[in-house]
Coordinates of C-alpha atoms in Angstrom, one line a residue:
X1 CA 30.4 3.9 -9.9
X2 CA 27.1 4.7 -11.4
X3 CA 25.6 8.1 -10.2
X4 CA 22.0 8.5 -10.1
X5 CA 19.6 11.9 -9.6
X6 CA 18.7 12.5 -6.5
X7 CA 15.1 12.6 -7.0
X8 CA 15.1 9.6 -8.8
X9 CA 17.0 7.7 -6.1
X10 CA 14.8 8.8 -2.9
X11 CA 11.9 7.6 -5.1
X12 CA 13.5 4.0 -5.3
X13 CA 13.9 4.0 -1.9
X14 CA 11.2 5.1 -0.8
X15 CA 9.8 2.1 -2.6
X16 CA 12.2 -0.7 -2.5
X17 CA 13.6 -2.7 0.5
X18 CA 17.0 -1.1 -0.4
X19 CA 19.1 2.0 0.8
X20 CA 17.4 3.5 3.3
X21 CA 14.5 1.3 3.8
X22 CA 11.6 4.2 4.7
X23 CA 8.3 2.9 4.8
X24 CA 5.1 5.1 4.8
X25 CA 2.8 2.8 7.2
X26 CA -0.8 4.5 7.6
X27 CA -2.3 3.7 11.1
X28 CA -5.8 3.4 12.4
X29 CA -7.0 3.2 15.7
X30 CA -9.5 3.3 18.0
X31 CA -10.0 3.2 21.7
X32 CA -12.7 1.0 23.5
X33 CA -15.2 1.5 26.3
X34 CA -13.3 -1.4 28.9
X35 CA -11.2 -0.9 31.2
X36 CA -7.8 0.4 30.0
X37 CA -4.7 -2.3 30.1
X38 CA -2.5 -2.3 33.3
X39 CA 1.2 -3.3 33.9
X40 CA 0.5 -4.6 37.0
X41 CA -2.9 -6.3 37.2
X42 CA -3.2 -7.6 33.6
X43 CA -2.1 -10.7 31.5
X44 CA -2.1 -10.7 28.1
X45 CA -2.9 -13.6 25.6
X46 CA -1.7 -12.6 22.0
X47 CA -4.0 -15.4 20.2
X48 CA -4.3 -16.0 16.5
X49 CA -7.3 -17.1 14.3
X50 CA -8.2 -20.3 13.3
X51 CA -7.9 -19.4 9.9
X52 CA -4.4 -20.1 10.1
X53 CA -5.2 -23.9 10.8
X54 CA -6.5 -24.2 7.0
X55 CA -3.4 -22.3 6.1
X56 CA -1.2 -25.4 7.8
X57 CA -3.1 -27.4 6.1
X58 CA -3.0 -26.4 2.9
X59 CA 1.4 -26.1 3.9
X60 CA 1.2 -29.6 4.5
X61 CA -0.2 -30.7 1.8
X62 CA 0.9 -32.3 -1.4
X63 CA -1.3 -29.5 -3.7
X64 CA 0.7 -27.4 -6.9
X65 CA -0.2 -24.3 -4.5
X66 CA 1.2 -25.5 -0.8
X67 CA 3.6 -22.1 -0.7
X68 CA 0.2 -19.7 -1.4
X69 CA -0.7 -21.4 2.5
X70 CA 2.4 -21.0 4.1
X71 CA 2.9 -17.4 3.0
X72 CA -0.3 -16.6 4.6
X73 CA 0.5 -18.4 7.5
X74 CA 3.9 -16.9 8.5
X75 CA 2.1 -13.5 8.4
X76 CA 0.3 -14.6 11.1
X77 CA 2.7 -16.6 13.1
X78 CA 5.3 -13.9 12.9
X79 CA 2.3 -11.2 13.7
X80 CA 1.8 -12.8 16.9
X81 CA 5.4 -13.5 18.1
X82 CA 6.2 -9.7 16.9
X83 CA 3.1 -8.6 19.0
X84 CA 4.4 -10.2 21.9
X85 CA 8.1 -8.8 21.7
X86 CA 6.5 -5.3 21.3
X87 CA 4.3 -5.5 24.5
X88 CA 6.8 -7.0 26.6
X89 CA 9.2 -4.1 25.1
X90 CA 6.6 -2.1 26.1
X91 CA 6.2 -3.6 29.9
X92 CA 3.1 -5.4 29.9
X93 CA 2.9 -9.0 31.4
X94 CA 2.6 -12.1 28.9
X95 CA 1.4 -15.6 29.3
X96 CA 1.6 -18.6 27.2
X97 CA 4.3 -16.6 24.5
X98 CA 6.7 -17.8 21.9
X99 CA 6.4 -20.5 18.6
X100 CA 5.3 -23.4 21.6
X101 CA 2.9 -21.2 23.2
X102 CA 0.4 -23.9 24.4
X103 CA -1.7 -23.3 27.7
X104 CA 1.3 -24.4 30.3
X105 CA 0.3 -21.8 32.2
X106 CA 3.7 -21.7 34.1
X107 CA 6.5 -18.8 33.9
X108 CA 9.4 -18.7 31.2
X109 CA 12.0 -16.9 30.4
X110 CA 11.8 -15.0 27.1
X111 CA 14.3 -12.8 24.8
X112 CA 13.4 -10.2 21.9
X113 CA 15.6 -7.8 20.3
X114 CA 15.1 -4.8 20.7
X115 CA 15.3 -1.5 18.6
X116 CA 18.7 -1.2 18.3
X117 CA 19.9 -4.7 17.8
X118 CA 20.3 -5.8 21.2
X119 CA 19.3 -9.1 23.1
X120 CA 16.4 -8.2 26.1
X121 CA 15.4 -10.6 28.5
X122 CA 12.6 -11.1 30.6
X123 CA 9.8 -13.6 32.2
X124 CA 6.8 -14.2 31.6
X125 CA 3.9 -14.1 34.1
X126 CA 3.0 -17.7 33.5
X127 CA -0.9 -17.4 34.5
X128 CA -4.6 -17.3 33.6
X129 CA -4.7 -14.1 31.4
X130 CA -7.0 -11.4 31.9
X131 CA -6.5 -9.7 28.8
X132 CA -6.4 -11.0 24.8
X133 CA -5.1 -9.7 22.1
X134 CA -6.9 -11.1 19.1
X135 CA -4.4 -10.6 16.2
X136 CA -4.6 -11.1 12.7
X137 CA -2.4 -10.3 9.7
X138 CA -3.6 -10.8 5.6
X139 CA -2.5 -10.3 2.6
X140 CA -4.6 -7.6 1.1
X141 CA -2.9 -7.3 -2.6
X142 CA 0.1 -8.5 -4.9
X143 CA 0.7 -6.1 -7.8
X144 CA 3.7 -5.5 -10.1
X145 CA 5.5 -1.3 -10.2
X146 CA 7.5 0.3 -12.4
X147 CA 10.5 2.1 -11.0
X148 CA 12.5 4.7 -13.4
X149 CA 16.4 5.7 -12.7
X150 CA 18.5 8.0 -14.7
X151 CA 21.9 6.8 -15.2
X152 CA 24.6 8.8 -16.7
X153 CA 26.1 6.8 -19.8
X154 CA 28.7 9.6 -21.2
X155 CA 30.9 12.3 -19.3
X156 CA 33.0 15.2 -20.6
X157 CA 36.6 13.1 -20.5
X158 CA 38.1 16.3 -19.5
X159 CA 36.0 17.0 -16.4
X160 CA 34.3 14.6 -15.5
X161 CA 31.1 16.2 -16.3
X162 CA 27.8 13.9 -17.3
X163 CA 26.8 15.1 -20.8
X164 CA 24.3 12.5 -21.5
X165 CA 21.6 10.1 -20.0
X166 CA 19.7 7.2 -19.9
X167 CA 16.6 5.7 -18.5
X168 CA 16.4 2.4 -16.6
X169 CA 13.3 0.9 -15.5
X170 CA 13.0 -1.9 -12.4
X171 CA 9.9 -3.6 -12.2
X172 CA 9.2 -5.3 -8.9
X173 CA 6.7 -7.5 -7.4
X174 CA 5.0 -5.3 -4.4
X175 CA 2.9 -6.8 -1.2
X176 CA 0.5 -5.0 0.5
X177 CA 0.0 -6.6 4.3
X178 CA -2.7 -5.8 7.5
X179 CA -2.0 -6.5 10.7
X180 CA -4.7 -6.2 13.2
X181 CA -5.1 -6.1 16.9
X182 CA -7.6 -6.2 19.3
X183 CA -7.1 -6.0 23.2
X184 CA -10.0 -7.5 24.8
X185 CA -11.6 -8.6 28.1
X186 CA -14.0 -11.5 27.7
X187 CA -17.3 -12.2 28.7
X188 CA -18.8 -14.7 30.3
X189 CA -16.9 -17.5 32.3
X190 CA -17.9 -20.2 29.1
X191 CA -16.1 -17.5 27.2
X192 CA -14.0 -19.8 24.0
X193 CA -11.1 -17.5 24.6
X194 CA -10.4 -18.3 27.9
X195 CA -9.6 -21.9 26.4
X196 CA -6.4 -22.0 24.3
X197 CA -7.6 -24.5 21.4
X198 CA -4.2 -24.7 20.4
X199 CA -3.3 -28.1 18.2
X200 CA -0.8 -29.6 16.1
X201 CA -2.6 -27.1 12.4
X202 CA -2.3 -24.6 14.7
X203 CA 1.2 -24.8 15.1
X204 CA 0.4 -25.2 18.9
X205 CA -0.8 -21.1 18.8
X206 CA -4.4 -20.5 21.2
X207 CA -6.6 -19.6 18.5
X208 CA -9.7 -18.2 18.4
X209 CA -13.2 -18.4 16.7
X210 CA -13.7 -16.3 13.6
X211 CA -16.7 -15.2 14.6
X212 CA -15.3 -13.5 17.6
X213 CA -13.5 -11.2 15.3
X214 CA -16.3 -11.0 12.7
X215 CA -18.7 -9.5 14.9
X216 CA -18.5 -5.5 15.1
X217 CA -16.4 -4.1 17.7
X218 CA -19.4 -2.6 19.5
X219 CA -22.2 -4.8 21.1
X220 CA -20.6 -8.1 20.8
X221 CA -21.2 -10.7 23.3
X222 CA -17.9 -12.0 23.3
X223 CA -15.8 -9.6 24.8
X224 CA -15.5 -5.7 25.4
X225 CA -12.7 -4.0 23.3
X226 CA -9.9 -1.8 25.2
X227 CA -7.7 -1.2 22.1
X228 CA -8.5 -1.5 18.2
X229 CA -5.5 -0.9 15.5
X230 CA -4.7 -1.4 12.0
X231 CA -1.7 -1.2 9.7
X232 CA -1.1 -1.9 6.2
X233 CA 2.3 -1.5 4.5
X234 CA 3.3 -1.7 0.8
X235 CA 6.8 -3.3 0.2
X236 CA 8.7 -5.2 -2.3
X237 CA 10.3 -7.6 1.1
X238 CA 9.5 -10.9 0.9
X239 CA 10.6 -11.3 4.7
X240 CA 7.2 -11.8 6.8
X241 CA 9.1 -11.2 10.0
X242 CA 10.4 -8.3 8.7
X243 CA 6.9 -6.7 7.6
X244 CA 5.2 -7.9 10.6
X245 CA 8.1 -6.1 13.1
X246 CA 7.4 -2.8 10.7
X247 CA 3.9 -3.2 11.0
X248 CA 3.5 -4.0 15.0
X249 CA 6.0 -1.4 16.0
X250 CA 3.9 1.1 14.1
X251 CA 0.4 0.2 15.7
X252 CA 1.8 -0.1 19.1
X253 CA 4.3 2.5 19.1
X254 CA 4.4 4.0 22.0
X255 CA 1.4 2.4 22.7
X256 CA -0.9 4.1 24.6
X257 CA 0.4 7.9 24.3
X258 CA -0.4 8.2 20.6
X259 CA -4.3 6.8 20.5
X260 CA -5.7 9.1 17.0
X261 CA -1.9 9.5 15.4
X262 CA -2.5 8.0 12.4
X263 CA 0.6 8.4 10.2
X264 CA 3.9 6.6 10.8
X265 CA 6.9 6.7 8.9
X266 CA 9.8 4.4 10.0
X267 CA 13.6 3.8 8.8
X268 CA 15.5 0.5 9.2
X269 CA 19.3 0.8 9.0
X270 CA 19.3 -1.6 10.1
X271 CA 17.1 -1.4 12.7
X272 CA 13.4 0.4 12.5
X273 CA 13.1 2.9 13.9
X274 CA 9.8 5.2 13.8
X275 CA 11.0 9.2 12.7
X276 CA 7.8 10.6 12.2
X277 CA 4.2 10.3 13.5
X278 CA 1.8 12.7 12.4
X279 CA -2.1 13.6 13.2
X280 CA -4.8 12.3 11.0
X281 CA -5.7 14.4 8.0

């Protein structure tokens, strides 16, 4: 059995989506000026951007680089569904949920496991939301890291005892991934986000116009912002569910009793689970 140092080892995991899994996810938030979300009164629309319609594309096409498009759009897919699982966890009402989302505008039953493996069901409301929660979810950087572990190579026959060590060095291929959310009350009763727009590149998701998200937070004449988050985690998985569960459990942790806690650290074994949230510094 190969022995490594301790210090060497917690900084391999630390790192790597082995042992222990820990993930250091840096949170920012911010709350708006509308009215606050309610468990009884609203409806919530998780809708993605329609960015993710040139990322189909690009999936279905016959191009060298078709894999680039559907990396980028499983962030976002998974990103919404993990949304969704998150706030219903967290007791809000949801409309129009799930991979066939659509507009249907009628009730369904829905199931998300929870934090400690197990199967939760419940329904959704099934009408005309109230509320959106524009998400989005991006690739910021791919980037290659050196990892160094001592190993022992000769022992004291006798004892046991290492006498002598050696060096071994992992390189691995790290991701650094957003996800984004705003919860937002439109404006206006032409407002584009109160039509789903859904279609066959969009995987049959409501998307929404770029240009809603584009605009700054403050003074836009889209919508008013309740709720604006941001996440970004730096991991060796290849998994986009997996980041995207990490990432939305982190943002909407406990979501809304820790608006301005800005560090997160979480543990997966093999569940996540969030063990320490800390004020911004």
């Amino acid at each position: 059995m190969r022995l490594y140092s301790l210090a060497s080892l917690m900084m391999l995991c630390l790192s790597l989506t082995a042992c222990a899994n820990k993930f250091y996810i840096p949170i920012w938030n911010e709350k708006g000026t509308a009215k606050p979300l309610s468990k009884t009164d609203d409806v919530i629309r998780v809708v993605v951007p329609e960015r993710l319609t040139k990322y189909v594309a690009k999936t279905r096409s016959e191009d060298s680089d078709w894999l680039d498009g559907s990396k980028l759009a499983d962030y976002i897919g998974m990103a919404k569904v993990d949304t969704e699982e998150r706030l219903q966890a967290l007791g809000y009402q949801l409309t129009d949920t799930g991979f066939e989302s659509g507009d249907s505008g009628k009730s369904k039953k829905i199931d998300w496991i929870d934090d400690q493996g197990n199967t939760q069901y419940a329904m959704t409301h099934g009408g005309k939301p109230t509320v959106f929660a524009l998400i989005d979810a991006k690739l910021l950087d791919t980037y290659k890291q050196r990892f160094i572990a001592y190993e022992p190579y000769s022992s004291d026959p006798s004892t046991g005892a290492t006498t002598m060590w050696t060096s071994n060095v992992d390189e691995v291929t790290m991701n650094a991934v957003s996800y984004h959310v705003k919860f937002v009350r439109p404006i206006g009763k032409d407002n584009k986000l109160l039509q789903c727009n859904n279609s066959s590149l969009s995987t049959n998701f409501c998307t929404y116009p770029q240009s809603y998200w584009e605009d700054s937070v403050k003074n836009t004449p889209y919508y008013e912002t309740i709720f604006d988050g941001v996440g970004v985690m730096n991991t060796s998985a290849s998994d986009p569910d997996y980041i995207e569960n990490h990432l939305t459990s982190s943002v909407l942790y406990q979501y809304p009793n820790l608006l301005g806690r800005k560090r997160i650290i979480q543990i997966s074994q093999p569940f996540f689970q969030v063990i320490k949230v800390t004020d911004d510094k």
